[in-house]
Coordinates of C-alpha atoms in Angstrom, one line a residue:
M1 CA -0.1 0.2 -0.3
E2 CA 1.1 3.7 -0.6
F3 CA 0.4 6.2 1.6
S4 CA 2.1 10.1 0.0
L5 CA 1.6 13.5 1.5
F6 CA 1.4 16.5 -0.7
A7 CA 3.8 19.2 0.8
P8 CA 6.4 20.4 -1.8
Y9 CA 8.1 23.4 0.4
I10 CA 9.2 21.2 3.7
N11 CA 11.6 19.6 4.1
R12 CA 10.9 16.6 6.2
A13 CA 8.2 14.6 6.4
A14 CA 7.8 10.7 8.2
I15 CA 4.5 7.8 8.9
Q16 CA 4.4 5.8 12.0
G17 CA 1.1 4.0 12.6
D18 CA -0.4 0.0 12.9
F19 CA 1.7 -0.8 10.7
T20 CA 5.0 0.5 11.6
E21 CA 4.8 -0.5 15.9
W22 CA 4.1 3.5 15.9
K23 CA 7.7 4.2 15.6
E24 CA 8.6 6.9 13.0
H25 CA 9.1 6.0 9.3
E26 CA 10.9 8.4 7.3
L27 CA 8.9 9.3 3.9
E28 CA 11.0 9.6 0.3
K29 CA 10.2 12.9 -1.2
G30 CA 9.6 12.9 -4.7
N31 CA 10.2 15.3 -7.5
D32 CA 6.1 16.3 -7.4
G33 CA 6.0 17.3 -4.0
Y34 CA 4.9 14.8 -2.8
F35 CA 6.1 12.1 -0.2
R36 CA 5.6 8.1 -0.3
S37 CA 6.1 4.9 1.2
T38 CA 5.2 1.2 0.5
F39 CA 4.2 -1.0 3.1
E40 CA 2.5 -4.6 2.8
L41 CA -0.2 -4.6 4.8
A42 CA -3.4 -8.0 5.6
D43 CA -6.4 -7.0 4.6
G44 CA -7.7 -4.4 7.8
D45 CA -8.0 -1.0 9.1
Y46 CA -4.9 1.0 10.5
E47 CA -4.4 3.7 12.2
Y48 CA -1.8 6.0 11.7
K49 CA -0.5 9.9 11.6
F50 CA 2.4 11.9 9.2
W51 CA 5.3 13.9 11.3
I52 CA 6.1 17.0 9.0
E53 CA 8.6 19.4 9.5
S54 CA 6.2 22.8 9.6
N55 CA 6.5 25.4 7.2
S56 CA 3.5 27.2 8.7
P57 CA 5.1 30.9 10.1
W58 CA 3.7 30.2 13.5
Q59 CA 6.2 27.2 14.2
L60 CA 8.4 27.1 10.9
G61 CA 11.1 24.1 11.6
Q62 CA 9.1 22.7 14.0
W63 CA 8.6 19.1 14.2
V64 CA 4.8 18.4 14.0
C65 CA 1.8 15.7 14.0
V66 CA -0.9 15.5 11.9
T67 CA -3.4 13.9 10.4
D68 CA -3.4 12.7 6.6
P69 CA -5.5 15.5 4.9
M70 CA -6.9 13.1 2.2
A71 CA -8.3 11.0 5.7
T72 CA -11.5 9.5 4.6
D73 CA -12.4 8.2 8.2
V74 CA -11.0 9.8 11.4
N75 CA -10.6 7.7 14.8
E76 CA -11.9 12.1 16.5
M77 CA -11.5 9.2 19.9
N78 CA -8.1 8.6 19.6
N79 CA -6.3 11.9 18.7
D80 CA -7.5 12.3 15.0
N81 CA -5.9 9.6 13.5
S82 CA -6.1 8.6 10.1
V83 CA -7.9 5.1 9.4
V84 CA -7.4 3.6 6.4
H85 CA -9.0 0.0 5.2
V86 CA -7.6 -2.7 3.6
L87 CA -9.4 -5.0 1.7
D88 CA -8.4 -7.1 -1.1
G89 CA -4.7 -5.7 -0.9
K90 CA -6.5 -2.6 -1.9
I91 CA -7.3 0.6 -0.1
I92 CA -10.6 1.5 -0.3
V93 CA -13.6 4.0 1.7
D94 CA -15.5 0.8 2.7
H95 CA -17.3 -1.9 1.2
Y96 CA -20.6 -0.4 -0.2
E97 CA -22.8 -1.7 -2.7
W98 CA -25.2 0.4 -5.0
Q99 CA -28.5 -1.2 -5.0
H100 CA -30.4 1.7 -7.2
D101 CA -27.0 3.7 -9.5
M102 CA -30.2 3.2 -12.5
D103 CA -32.6 4.7 -11.4
S104 CA -34.1 7.2 -13.2
L105 CA -34.1 10.5 -10.9
P106 CA -36.2 14.8 -11.6
A107 CA -34.4 17.4 -13.4
D108 CA -33.6 20.2 -11.9
V109 CA -36.7 22.0 -13.2
E110 CA -38.7 19.8 -11.4
L111 CA -36.7 19.5 -7.8
V112 CA -38.6 20.7 -5.0
I113 CA -35.2 20.4 -2.0
Y114 CA -35.5 20.3 1.4
E115 CA -32.5 21.4 3.5
L116 CA -31.5 19.9 6.3
H117 CA -29.4 19.7 9.5
V118 CA -28.1 15.6 9.8
K119 CA -28.3 15.8 13.8
D120 CA -31.6 18.2 13.9
F121 CA -33.3 15.6 10.8
G122 CA -32.9 12.3 12.5
G123 CA -29.5 11.9 14.5
N124 CA -27.5 10.6 12.7
F125 CA -27.5 9.3 8.7
K126 CA -29.6 6.1 9.9
G127 CA -32.2 7.9 11.1
V128 CA -32.7 10.2 8.8
V129 CA -33.0 7.0 6.4
D130 CA -35.9 6.5 8.8
R131 CA -37.4 9.6 8.0
L132 CA -37.6 9.2 4.5
D133 CA -41.0 8.0 4.6
Y134 CA -41.8 11.4 5.5
L135 CA -39.7 13.3 3.6
G136 CA -42.1 10.9 0.0
S137 CA -45.3 11.7 2.1
L138 CA -44.1 15.7 1.7
G139 CA -43.5 14.6 -1.6
V140 CA -39.8 16.3 -2.0
N141 CA -37.9 15.0 -4.7
A142 CA -34.3 16.3 -3.6
I143 CA -32.8 17.2 0.1
E144 CA -29.4 19.2 0.8
L145 CA -27.8 18.1 3.4
M146 CA -25.6 21.1 5.5
P147 CA -22.1 19.5 5.6
V148 CA -21.3 16.7 6.8
S149 CA -16.7 16.6 6.9
E150 CA -15.6 15.9 10.2
F151 CA -15.7 18.6 12.1
P152 CA -14.5 19.3 15.8
G153 CA -16.4 17.9 18.3
D154 CA -20.0 16.1 18.0
T155 CA -22.6 19.3 17.6
S156 CA -21.6 21.7 14.7
W157 CA -23.7 23.1 11.9
G158 CA -20.7 21.9 10.0
Y159 CA -19.3 24.9 8.4
N160 CA -16.2 24.6 10.5
P161 CA -14.4 22.0 8.4
R162 CA -11.2 19.7 10.1
H163 CA -10.9 16.9 7.8
F164 CA -11.8 17.2 4.6
Y165 CA -12.7 13.6 3.3
A166 CA -13.7 12.2 5.9
V167 CA -17.7 11.7 6.9
E168 CA -18.1 13.7 10.6
T169 CA -18.5 10.6 13.3
A170 CA -21.3 11.6 15.4
Y171 CA -23.2 10.6 12.5
G172 CA -21.9 7.9 11.0
K173 CA -19.4 6.0 9.1
S174 CA -19.1 6.3 5.0
A175 CA -21.3 3.7 4.2
D176 CA -24.4 5.1 6.1
L177 CA -24.3 7.8 4.3
K178 CA -24.2 6.0 0.6
T179 CA -26.9 3.8 2.8
L180 CA -29.0 7.3 3.2
I181 CA -28.2 8.7 -1.0
D182 CA -29.0 5.0 -2.2
E183 CA -32.4 4.7 -0.6
C184 CA -33.1 8.4 -1.5
H185 CA -32.3 8.0 -4.6
G186 CA -34.3 4.8 -4.5
R187 CA -36.9 6.9 -3.4
G188 CA -36.3 9.6 -7.0
I189 CA -34.9 11.3 -4.6
R190 CA -31.9 13.2 -5.6
V191 CA -29.3 14.5 -3.1
I192 CA -27.3 18.0 -2.6
L193 CA -24.2 18.1 -0.3
D194 CA -23.5 21.7 0.8
L195 CA -19.9 22.0 0.6
V196 CA -17.3 24.9 2.4
A197 CA -14.5 25.3 0.1
N198 CA -14.0 29.3 1.5
H199 CA -12.4 28.0 4.2
G200 CA -11.0 25.4 6.9
Q201 CA -11.3 25.3 10.1
D202 CA -8.1 26.6 12.8
E203 CA -6.3 23.0 13.3
N204 CA -7.2 21.3 10.1
P205 CA -4.1 19.4 8.9
L206 CA -2.8 22.0 5.8
A207 CA -2.7 24.9 7.8
Q208 CA 0.0 22.9 10.0
I209 CA 1.4 22.1 7.1
D210 CA 2.3 24.8 4.9
H211 CA -0.4 27.4 5.8
N212 CA 0.6 30.3 3.2
Y213 CA 0.8 27.5 0.7
W214 CA -2.8 26.9 0.8
F215 CA -4.1 29.9 2.3
K216 CA -3.9 33.1 2.5
E217 CA -1.6 35.0 5.2
Q218 CA -4.2 37.2 6.2
N219 CA -7.2 36.5 5.0
T220 CA -9.2 39.9 5.1
D221 CA -12.3 39.0 5.0
E222 CA -15.6 41.1 7.9
F223 CA -16.2 37.2 8.8
Q224 CA -14.1 35.8 10.3
F225 CA -15.0 31.4 9.7
G226 CA -11.3 29.7 9.7
P227 CA -8.3 30.0 6.7
K228 CA -8.9 31.4 4.0
F229 CA -8.1 29.5 1.2
D230 CA -5.8 31.0 -1.8
Y231 CA -7.0 30.7 -4.9
D232 CA -5.1 32.8 -6.8
H233 CA -1.7 31.4 -5.2
W234 CA 0.0 30.3 -8.4
D235 CA 2.9 27.8 -7.4
D236 CA 4.9 28.4 -11.3
N237 CA 7.5 25.4 -9.5
F238 CA 4.8 22.8 -10.7
K239 CA 2.9 24.5 -12.6
L240 CA -0.3 24.3 -10.1
F241 CA -2.6 26.0 -8.3
P242 CA -2.4 24.8 -4.9
A243 CA -5.8 25.0 -3.6
R244 CA -7.7 25.0 -6.1
K245 CA -5.9 21.4 -7.0
F246 CA -6.5 20.6 -3.1
M247 CA -10.7 21.6 -3.7
N248 CA -11.4 20.1 -6.4
E249 CA -9.7 16.9 -5.7
V250 CA -12.1 17.3 -2.3
A251 CA -15.1 17.9 -4.5
F252 CA -14.1 14.7 -6.9
H253 CA -13.9 12.7 -3.8
W254 CA -17.8 13.9 -2.7
V255 CA -19.3 13.7 -6.0
T256 CA -18.2 10.2 -7.0
E257 CA -17.7 8.5 -3.8
Y258 CA -21.0 9.2 -2.7
H259 CA -23.0 9.7 -6.4
L260 CA -24.0 13.5 -5.6
D261 CA -26.5 14.8 -7.4
G262 CA -26.3 18.5 -6.4
V263 CA -23.4 20.9 -4.6
R264 CA -24.4 24.3 -2.6
F265 CA -21.0 25.8 -2.4
D266 CA -20.7 28.1 0.4
A267 CA -19.8 31.6 1.3
T268 CA -18.5 32.2 -2.9
A269 CA -19.1 35.3 -2.1
L270 CA -16.1 35.0 0.4
I271 CA -14.2 32.8 -2.4
D272 CA -14.6 36.0 -4.8
N273 CA -12.7 33.9 -7.2
F274 CA -15.3 33.0 -10.4
D275 CA -12.9 31.7 -12.1
F276 CA -12.0 28.9 -10.2
L277 CA -16.2 28.4 -9.5
H278 CA -16.8 28.2 -12.5
W279 CA -13.4 25.6 -13.4
L280 CA -14.7 23.9 -10.2
G281 CA -18.4 23.6 -11.1
D282 CA -17.2 22.1 -14.6
S283 CA -15.2 19.8 -12.9
V284 CA -16.9 18.2 -10.5
K285 CA -20.2 17.9 -13.4
Q286 CA -17.7 16.7 -15.8
A287 CA -17.2 13.6 -12.8
N288 CA -20.7 13.5 -12.6
G289 CA -20.8 12.0 -16.1
M290 CA -24.8 12.6 -17.8
K291 CA -26.4 12.5 -14.5
P292 CA -28.6 15.1 -13.4
F293 CA -26.3 17.4 -11.6
Y294 CA -27.3 20.8 -9.5
L295 CA -24.4 23.4 -9.2
I296 CA -25.9 26.1 -6.0
A297 CA -24.1 28.7 -4.9
E298 CA -25.0 30.6 -1.5
H299 CA -23.5 34.5 -2.8
L300 CA -24.8 37.1 -0.2
P301 CA -25.2 40.0 -1.2
I302 CA -26.4 38.3 -4.2
D303 CA -24.4 39.0 -7.8
P304 CA -26.3 38.2 -10.8
A305 CA -22.9 37.4 -12.7
I306 CA -22.9 34.6 -10.9
V307 CA -25.6 32.0 -12.0
G308 CA -26.8 31.2 -15.1
F309 CA -26.0 29.4 -19.1
G310 CA -22.3 29.8 -19.3
K311 CA -21.5 31.5 -15.9
P312 CA -20.3 29.7 -12.6
M313 CA -23.3 28.1 -11.0
D314 CA -26.8 26.6 -11.9
G315 CA -29.1 27.5 -9.0
L316 CA -28.9 30.4 -6.2
W317 CA -30.3 31.2 -3.3
H318 CA -32.3 33.8 -3.3
D319 CA -32.5 35.6 -0.2
Y320 CA -34.0 38.8 -1.6
F321 CA -36.8 36.1 -1.5
Y322 CA -36.9 35.2 1.8
W323 CA -36.4 39.4 3.1
Q324 CA -39.2 40.4 1.3
M325 CA -41.4 37.8 2.0
T326 CA -40.6 37.2 5.7
A327 CA -41.8 41.3 5.8
N328 CA -44.8 41.0 3.6
M329 CA -46.3 38.0 5.8
R330 CA -45.0 39.7 9.5
E331 CA -47.1 43.3 7.5
S332 CA -44.5 45.2 9.1
E333 CA -40.5 46.2 8.4
F334 CA -37.9 43.9 8.7
S335 CA -34.6 44.2 8.8
G336 CA -35.1 47.1 6.8
W337 CA -37.0 45.6 4.3
Q338 CA -40.7 48.0 4.0
P339 CA -44.1 45.5 4.1
F340 CA -46.3 45.6 0.4
D341 CA -43.4 47.0 -1.2
W342 CA -44.7 45.4 -4.2
E343 CA -41.9 46.7 -6.8
K344 CA -39.7 44.7 -4.8
T345 CA -42.4 42.2 -3.9
Q346 CA -43.3 41.2 -8.3
A347 CA -39.5 41.1 -8.1
A348 CA -39.2 38.3 -5.6
I349 CA -41.3 36.6 -7.6
E350 CA -40.1 36.4 -11.1
P351 CA -36.5 36.8 -10.2
A352 CA -35.3 38.6 -13.6
R353 CA -36.0 41.6 -12.7
S354 CA -33.3 41.8 -10.8
G355 CA -31.5 39.4 -13.9
I356 CA -31.7 36.7 -12.5
I357 CA -32.9 34.4 -15.7
G358 CA -33.7 31.2 -15.9
P359 CA -36.1 28.6 -14.8
T360 CA -33.7 26.8 -12.1
A361 CA -31.2 30.7 -11.6
A362 CA -32.8 31.2 -7.9
V363 CA -34.0 29.3 -5.1
N364 CA -36.6 30.3 -3.4
Y365 CA -37.6 30.1 0.0
I366 CA -39.4 30.9 2.8
S367 CA -36.3 30.9 5.4
N368 CA -33.2 28.1 6.1
H369 CA -30.5 27.3 8.4
D370 CA -29.2 31.1 8.4
H371 CA -32.5 32.8 9.0
N372 CA -35.0 32.1 11.5
R373 CA -38.2 30.4 10.6
L374 CA -41.5 32.6 9.4
M375 CA -44.0 31.1 12.6
F376 CA -41.1 32.6 15.0
E377 CA -40.3 35.8 13.1
L378 CA -44.6 35.5 12.8
G379 CA -44.1 35.2 17.1
T380 CA -42.1 38.9 16.9
A381 CA -44.8 40.5 15.2
N382 CA -47.0 39.1 17.6
I383 CA -49.0 37.3 15.0
T384 CA -50.3 33.9 16.4
G385 CA -52.5 31.0 15.9
E386 CA -54.5 31.2 13.7
K387 CA -52.8 34.2 11.9
A388 CA -49.7 32.7 11.5
F389 CA -51.1 29.1 10.3
R390 CA -52.9 31.8 7.6
K391 CA -49.5 33.5 7.1
S392 CA -47.9 30.0 6.2
K393 CA -49.8 28.9 4.7
L394 CA -49.8 32.1 1.5
A395 CA -46.3 32.3 2.1
A396 CA -45.9 28.5 1.0
A397 CA -48.2 29.3 -2.3
V398 CA -46.0 32.0 -3.6
T399 CA -42.6 30.4 -2.7
M400 CA -44.4 26.7 -4.6
T401 CA -45.9 29.5 -8.1
S402 CA -42.9 31.9 -8.5
V403 CA -40.3 31.5 -10.6
G404 CA -37.1 29.0 -9.4
V405 CA -37.3 26.0 -7.8
P406 CA -38.5 26.4 -4.1
M407 CA -36.8 25.1 -0.7
V408 CA -37.8 23.9 2.4
W409 CA -36.5 24.0 5.5
M410 CA -37.2 21.6 7.4
G411 CA -39.9 21.8 10.0
E412 CA -41.5 24.7 7.5
E413 CA -43.6 22.7 6.1
F414 CA -45.8 22.3 10.4
G415 CA -44.9 24.9 12.2
E416 CA -41.9 24.3 13.4
Y417 CA -41.0 27.7 15.4
W418 CA -37.3 27.4 16.9
D419 CA -34.7 29.9 17.0
K420 CA -31.9 29.9 14.8
S421 CA -29.6 28.4 17.1
I422 CA -25.7 26.6 16.7
E423 CA -26.7 25.0 19.6
P424 CA -29.2 21.9 18.9
R425 CA -32.5 22.9 17.9
P426 CA -33.7 18.5 17.3
L427 CA -37.3 19.3 15.6
H428 CA -40.6 19.3 17.7
W429 CA -42.0 16.2 15.7
E430 CA -45.1 15.6 18.0
L431 CA -46.4 19.0 16.6
L432 CA -47.7 17.1 13.7
E433 CA -49.9 15.6 16.0
N434 CA -52.1 19.1 15.9
Q435 CA -54.4 19.6 13.9
E436 CA -53.0 22.7 13.0
N437 CA -49.7 21.7 12.6
S438 CA -50.4 18.6 10.8
D439 CA -53.0 20.6 8.5
L440 CA -50.1 22.9 7.6
F441 CA -48.2 19.7 6.9
H442 CA -50.9 18.5 4.7
F443 CA -50.4 21.9 2.7
Y444 CA -47.5 22.0 2.3
S445 CA -48.2 18.3 0.4
G446 CA -50.5 20.0 -2.1
L447 CA -48.3 22.2 -3.2
I448 CA -45.3 20.4 -3.6
F449 CA -47.6 18.1 -5.7
L450 CA -49.3 21.1 -7.8
R451 CA -45.1 22.6 -8.2
K452 CA -44.3 18.9 -9.5
T453 CA -47.2 17.8 -12.1
T454 CA -47.2 21.7 -13.8
N455 CA -45.5 22.5 -16.1
A456 CA -46.6 26.2 -16.4
L457 CA -44.6 26.5 -13.1
K458 CA -41.4 24.7 -13.9
T459 CA -40.8 27.6 -16.6
E460 CA -39.6 31.3 -16.8
H461 CA -42.3 32.6 -18.0
I462 CA -44.9 35.1 -16.4
E463 CA -46.5 38.1 -16.1
F464 CA -48.5 40.4 -13.6
F465 CA -52.0 41.2 -14.4
H466 CA -53.8 42.4 -11.3
L467 CA -52.6 44.8 -8.5
D468 CA -54.1 46.2 -5.8
E469 CA -52.7 48.0 -3.4
E470 CA -55.5 49.4 -1.1
N471 CA -56.6 45.8 -0.7
K472 CA -53.0 43.9 -0.8
V473 CA -54.0 41.9 -4.2
L474 CA -51.5 40.6 -6.7
A475 CA -52.4 38.5 -9.5
W476 CA -50.5 37.1 -11.5
K477 CA -50.0 34.0 -14.2
R478 CA -48.0 31.1 -14.7
W479 CA -47.4 29.6 -18.8
D480 CA -45.9 26.8 -20.6
D481 CA -45.5 25.6 -24.1
G482 CA -48.2 23.2 -24.4
G483 CA -50.9 25.8 -23.4
G484 CA -51.0 25.3 -19.6
V485 CA -51.4 28.1 -17.3
V486 CA -52.0 28.8 -14.0
A487 CA -53.2 32.7 -12.4
V488 CA -52.2 33.1 -8.8
V489 CA -54.6 35.4 -6.5
A490 CA -52.8 36.2 -3.5
N491 CA -54.2 38.6 -0.7
F492 CA -51.0 39.6 1.6
S493 CA -53.8 41.8 3.6
D494 CA -55.4 40.0 6.8
N495 CA -58.7 41.2 5.7
A496 CA -61.7 39.1 4.4
L497 CA -62.4 40.2 0.9
G498 CA -65.3 38.3 0.1
D499 CA -67.2 38.2 -3.4
Y500 CA -63.4 39.4 -5.0
A501 CA -63.4 41.1 -8.9
V502 CA -59.9 40.5 -10.3
P503 CA -60.1 42.5 -14.0
N504 CA -57.6 41.7 -16.7
F505 CA -58.1 36.9 -15.7
P506 CA -57.1 35.3 -18.8
E507 CA -60.3 34.2 -20.0
G508 CA -61.1 30.4 -20.4
E509 CA -62.7 27.7 -17.9
W510 CA -61.0 27.0 -15.0
H511 CA -60.2 24.4 -11.7
E512 CA -59.6 25.9 -8.5
F513 CA -56.4 23.6 -7.4
I514 CA -56.7 24.1 -3.4
F515 CA -60.5 24.6 -2.6
D516 CA -60.8 22.2 -5.6
Y517 CA -63.9 24.5 -7.1
D518 CA -64.4 25.0 -11.2
K519 CA -65.1 28.6 -11.7
S520 CA -65.1 30.8 -14.7
T521 CA -64.0 34.4 -15.7
E522 CA -67.5 36.5 -16.6
N523 CA -66.8 39.8 -19.5
G524 CA -62.9 39.8 -18.9
Q525 CA -63.0 38.9 -14.6
M526 CA -62.9 36.6 -12.5
V527 CA -65.5 36.5 -9.2
D528 CA -64.2 34.6 -6.6
V529 CA -64.4 34.8 -2.7
I530 CA -61.1 35.8 -1.2
G531 CA -60.5 34.9 2.3
A532 CA -57.5 36.6 4.5
S533 CA -54.2 35.8 3.9
E534 CA -55.4 33.5 1.6
C535 CA -53.9 32.3 -1.6
K536 CA -56.1 30.9 -4.8
I537 CA -54.5 29.0 -7.9
Y538 CA -56.4 28.6 -11.1
L539 CA -55.4 25.8 -13.5
K540 CA -57.5 26.4 -16.9
K541 CA -58.7 23.4 -18.0

């Protein structure tokens, strides 16, 4: 078995482990910048560490013990030892046989994404598998996992990766993650992984080996999350970008080893290198072959230049949607966003108005892990009880009928009220025993079914045909090239409007989806009963 370490500017390196009786064994340095050594190993599991003469400024020339930066398994209970698994004379990640590789999966335009944190949703990978039937009943066809790379301790959001190749110990083994992904594929659910490419945790091995080779000497970001990768650093001796090389290998590992269907890149505005992101995105798509693959950016503040055809990413977290819709639902100012700003509301529903062009370019949500859930924010505006559930249903209806890919943050679908916190916030599953929470879940489920089965909602075609600022009513239509049309009438006020006439309504016979009845236009208008904070969705017959 060959063990190797890429560290071209350190002078010496050694390995010690089970197979050396924990005695240091000098590694030989090649002209390619790799240190290497070969050992004859029987099948089994082995632990090891590297000893290196550090080139990091604060410990220059000191001998430091580090985990293999490319270790796919780490024993956190034993000093973060690297763990290598040998089977049939080869080093493997694990022995897992995929069952659903050939199952068909939805295209990007068909996605309804469910973002989840493994520990708070199910405790570990096996716990998430146990709740896949729940997600099936909800109807989502993609899950977006918050980062699962090894981080210090057992509790974290995962944005502090210490070991980029290894699966977080508290969540389970690599085979457990593969089982989760395989089971998702068997249910027609795609799996998108949140990948941290901006930075590493302070004590990650690369920072200990040669900090300034992979990371910026000084991190000038306003937000300090750990050593920041230097994607501009070019090594002229070896003709490569060290940080780009490493992150490309990391992404390739996750995509190919775990059969991922997409990646969400964290903090791309801080990465601030579109050339690198474009190259990395193309690389992982090529690694995935012909299967659908969705690249998502979290880019704040929003920059439309990162998303769309010929650009680095396929999708962009649409934070403007969150801010404006939350202000609308609260009926009050929200972090500088004014309620019922109709220009911004229409731009949220039609992202092209902000330069975010294409049916999959915007990922719309009423909440995500970075924000408090709607129920919590409604509570801060003294909106509770039945009114809060009306607002939640209205927000869901707008999300599912806007241009873009809808995303649900775990628990939003049944009225979870936890505040945002990096501390454990396990979902209150018992809420589903309450009638109002259960009704909200079924409301979401129905809307998700509508979104997945209605082609008009998968296009970028949209037209607003009615705005009543006094009554706070906005109406728009969506359509496809095959003649399908959906008309949406949303009452953003909490006043019941009785028989309300919507002018300029598209002519024809219609079926109202939410309340299940037929309706016709009369003299170019639709007259219907519109309740408080209510949305009507009409499908052309």
